[in-house]
Amino acid sequence: MPIKRSNSGKLSRKSSSNGIKASELEKNSLLNMFKKIESDSKLVECNLCNKKFKPSLINKHKQFECLDNIKKESFNGHEVIILDDNDDKFIPESKECNKVEHDDFDENNWSTKRIKLDQNSIFSEKSVERDSFEIENKVLPDNEQFDFYLSNFSDAIDSVLNEEQFKHLFDENDQRAFEIFNLLSNSAKILYVRLFQRKFKWHSLENINYEKLGKDPSPFLDELKKNTFLIDDTSIETYEEIICLFKIPQLKELIRLCHISVVQTNKTEMIRAILQHFRTQKGVKSHFFKKQPNDQATCEATPNYMLQCKKILGKCFKLDKNIRSIFVRTLILYSLSSSYQSDPSNAGQQQLLQLLMVNLNNVKYVKYEIRLNIKIFNDKQSLLNYEQALDDEFELLNILDSKDYEQAYDLFKEKIESFKIIILDPDSLDRDKQLPLYLRNFSRGSIYTKILSIFAFEVLQRLKKYQEANDIFEFLLYKQQVYRLSTRSKWFERLAINYESHLKDPVKCFQSIKNALEDRENIIFSGRLNLYSRLEKMSQAKKYSKIKEQIDALCAREKFDFTEAPSVEIQGTLLHTSEFIPGRKNVFIDSPSKNSMTISVEQVAINHYINNMGFTHAKHAETSTLTTLYGILFWDVIWNDSVFNVFVDKFQHAPLDLQTKYFYENRKECIENRLNLFRNSSIEDICIMASDCWSSNFGYQCYGVNFELFESLEEFLSLLKCFNAQQLVNLCEYVSRNYRYCRSGGPDLVVWSDETNRVKFVEVKGPGDHLSYKQMIWLDFMIKNSIDCEVCHVKGLNSKRLR
């Protein structure tokens, strides 16, 4: 039956043409449908991750997608993951963690990517059976039960406290907190760890319910409170703090008792109305602000609203902030290499979940010895400063996630100057200069440099405040040369673009490029070539006529001649209606028949090489193929733990210096020995070595190595056999010296034949596409080292765009 929209904007049912009235059942059905449509037009916020969804999808999101809280799931009698308040079953999302990033590696994201764990492996029966056996064989005191989370928590704390390089970071108060924790009853410790893994907020007594602790956790709550690990509702001072803990039925009860007039039944509107009502009452001001010593008279006149609120809410508890922060800092040290920016209210959760997955053998990290002879943090204050910097970074990133750039600008524009002062602190600069580049990332100066960079790129650029952005870029480039040195090419490039395109200052644009090209230590490879390309364009522009001689002289000095790669041209049938596939400029079809399928331009090329050129295998993996080859052949070199200060915890995907120039310098003898071994070996011997490495290390986390790229070891070896020993030596030496700049730009395809042992790397270009400098650098390397490669241009047939 037809439906129309009424003048009010709401859906209404149009009268049927035959005059027959709809039944009551049909009317109710339509009414429910309209209500659902209208309700879905208003997005609701997930109380776990603060993302907005349609009401009809919010439950599904919480059940299967939301990763912001660790939950509780009972499986064969064992608790697997902790549950937050009133949430449904949670299963972590899976994510391929070994795949190499093909975009530019940015020091803004210097740390190793965090794994998201496989949902099937977490709850596997074999894991539970294995861990049940381990539990039964643990020797426990009488009346104590084994707990996964407490065991992991205690192991992490003990590991940090026993590390000589970290002992100076904990003072007497910290040590006393650890001692008191160890003296708590086993059940009280289990409860504390459970609450620690939940969001850092107030929890009502009815939501603190764990089977291992029995029906009444009150004795253990009292024990924690007595030892200052917990605070209770007597510490709640403001109405904003207590009202946000109310559920809708409790809000309605408070509204009834306080005779507050509320039209809306929405929770947010009810809270707003209640707070507005309290603000209008005499003497209630003291409950909206921190109490001052001289506010006694005001407090005495305060109505009994706070007592009424606490009576309705019932008992509630929250972890003591100071003691919790001690454990948070300890867990940061325990997983230092992956100390990522997370919500401070959830700090520590991911580390404990990660440790649980390691114990369940669902995630495997390479085992190595941690060798430290440098104090990463000079004292406790250095660690506190680093933690504060991480919190400031999260605050900015959290706002940027909501794309509220104006809010980010208003909130951080006053902080930027204080961040600059911190970066230029002479004592910190002198100390951090002594550290290797890869250890400077653990300093507050490095984090605040990163914050300034993000603020300039993501906030000021988007708000078109180009002069303010350039002021920050110039500060980062000219005022300090200690932190984030590998990002300098991006700062220089954006500085030049702003001066040329937005601020219309050609002289400063040229000077920026000149300064960049003179920084030969930090501006290398594609970053240098991008700036040179801009310089070439400037030499042709009339507005630079006054400084043309200087530009031409600089161009002549910096000119780089690439060896041009061979190219071929093939044809593919373009799909005219490409607008139906968002984000794809060129969409091809595999055949002109009615049952044809849409394919990518790379698949067009794969079909050509497999069907017409005699190749039997093809992979579209770009640089991942090359880094996987390198990782398997140089596995022992990468994970050589004789090097000091490159392994700082047990959960690293790579040594800290992998993407720096120090990687080759720190292992020069080891790398040269491996290269000489390959030079003196046949390809068959190299395949045997690679086979042993694959079999021994399959499934372990290693940055750049993607075991799943190949269907089997045999397929990997069939590719390896297509190279000769010298080609592999040249490839491995090149990557060892320049890993950071070899992670992207590799040819799209590698095609090979296991019949003729022939291999070819192919860069595929569709209509209107051209080579980037990164791709040109890789192709130039391959040509100079006799590795077969070419550029495949796919011409679109029947394309209106090309006619």
PDB file of N, CA and C in Angstrom, residues 8-9 47 224 233 296 323 396 484 560:
ATOM      1  N   SER A   8       4.114  17.443   8.345  1.00  0.00           N
ATOM      2  CA  SER A   8       4.907  17.512   9.566  1.00  0.00           C
ATOM      3  C   SER A   8       6.249  16.799   9.424  1.00  0.00           C
ATOM      4  N   GLY A   9       6.446  16.121   8.316  1.00  0.00           N
ATOM      5  CA  GLY A   9       7.691  15.398   8.105  1.00  0.00           C
ATOM      6  C   GLY A   9       7.614  13.965   8.545  1.00  0.00           C
ATOM      7  N   ASN A  47      27.380   3.595  25.034  1.00  0.00           N
ATOM      8  CA  ASN A  47      27.948   4.044  26.301  1.00  0.00           C
ATOM      9  C   ASN A  47      29.336   3.470  26.562  1.00  0.00           C
ATOM     10  N   LEU A 224      39.327  -3.769  50.511  1.00  0.00           N
ATOM     11  CA  LEU A 224      40.025  -2.874  49.588  1.00  0.00           C
ATOM     12  C   LEU A 224      39.898  -1.422  50.030  1.00  0.00           C
ATOM     13  N   ASP A 233      30.975   5.962  47.909  1.00  0.00           N
ATOM     14  CA  ASP A 233      30.144   7.092  47.493  1.00  0.00           C
ATOM     15  C   ASP A 233      30.274   8.303  48.406  1.00  0.00           C
ATOM     16  N   GLN A 296      31.659  26.573  54.791  1.00  0.00           N
ATOM     17  CA  GLN A 296      30.867  25.822  55.759  1.00  0.00           C
ATOM     18  C   GLN A 296      29.439  26.345  55.847  1.00  0.00           C
ATOM     19  N   ILE A 323      46.584   5.123  43.599  1.00  0.00           N
ATOM     20  CA  ILE A 323      47.126   3.755  43.582  1.00  0.00           C
ATOM     21  C   ILE A 323      46.947   3.134  42.207  1.00  0.00           C
ATOM     22  N   LEU A 396      43.701  14.911  22.199  1.00  0.00           N
ATOM     23  CA  LEU A 396      43.626  15.506  20.867  1.00  0.00           C
ATOM     24  C   LEU A 396      43.085  14.515  19.849  1.00  0.00           C
ATOM     25  N   ARG A 484      61.682  13.303  16.377  1.00  0.00           N
ATOM     26  CA  ARG A 484      60.930  13.009  15.151  1.00  0.00           C
ATOM     27  C   ARG A 484      61.670  13.465  13.893  1.00  0.00           C
ATOM     28  N   PHE A 560      68.519  13.955 -10.358  1.00  0.00           N
ATOM     29  CA  PHE A 560      68.712  12.515 -10.205  1.00  0.00           C
ATOM     30  C   PHE A 560      68.130  11.818 -11.427  1.00  0.00           C
TER      31      PHE A 560
END
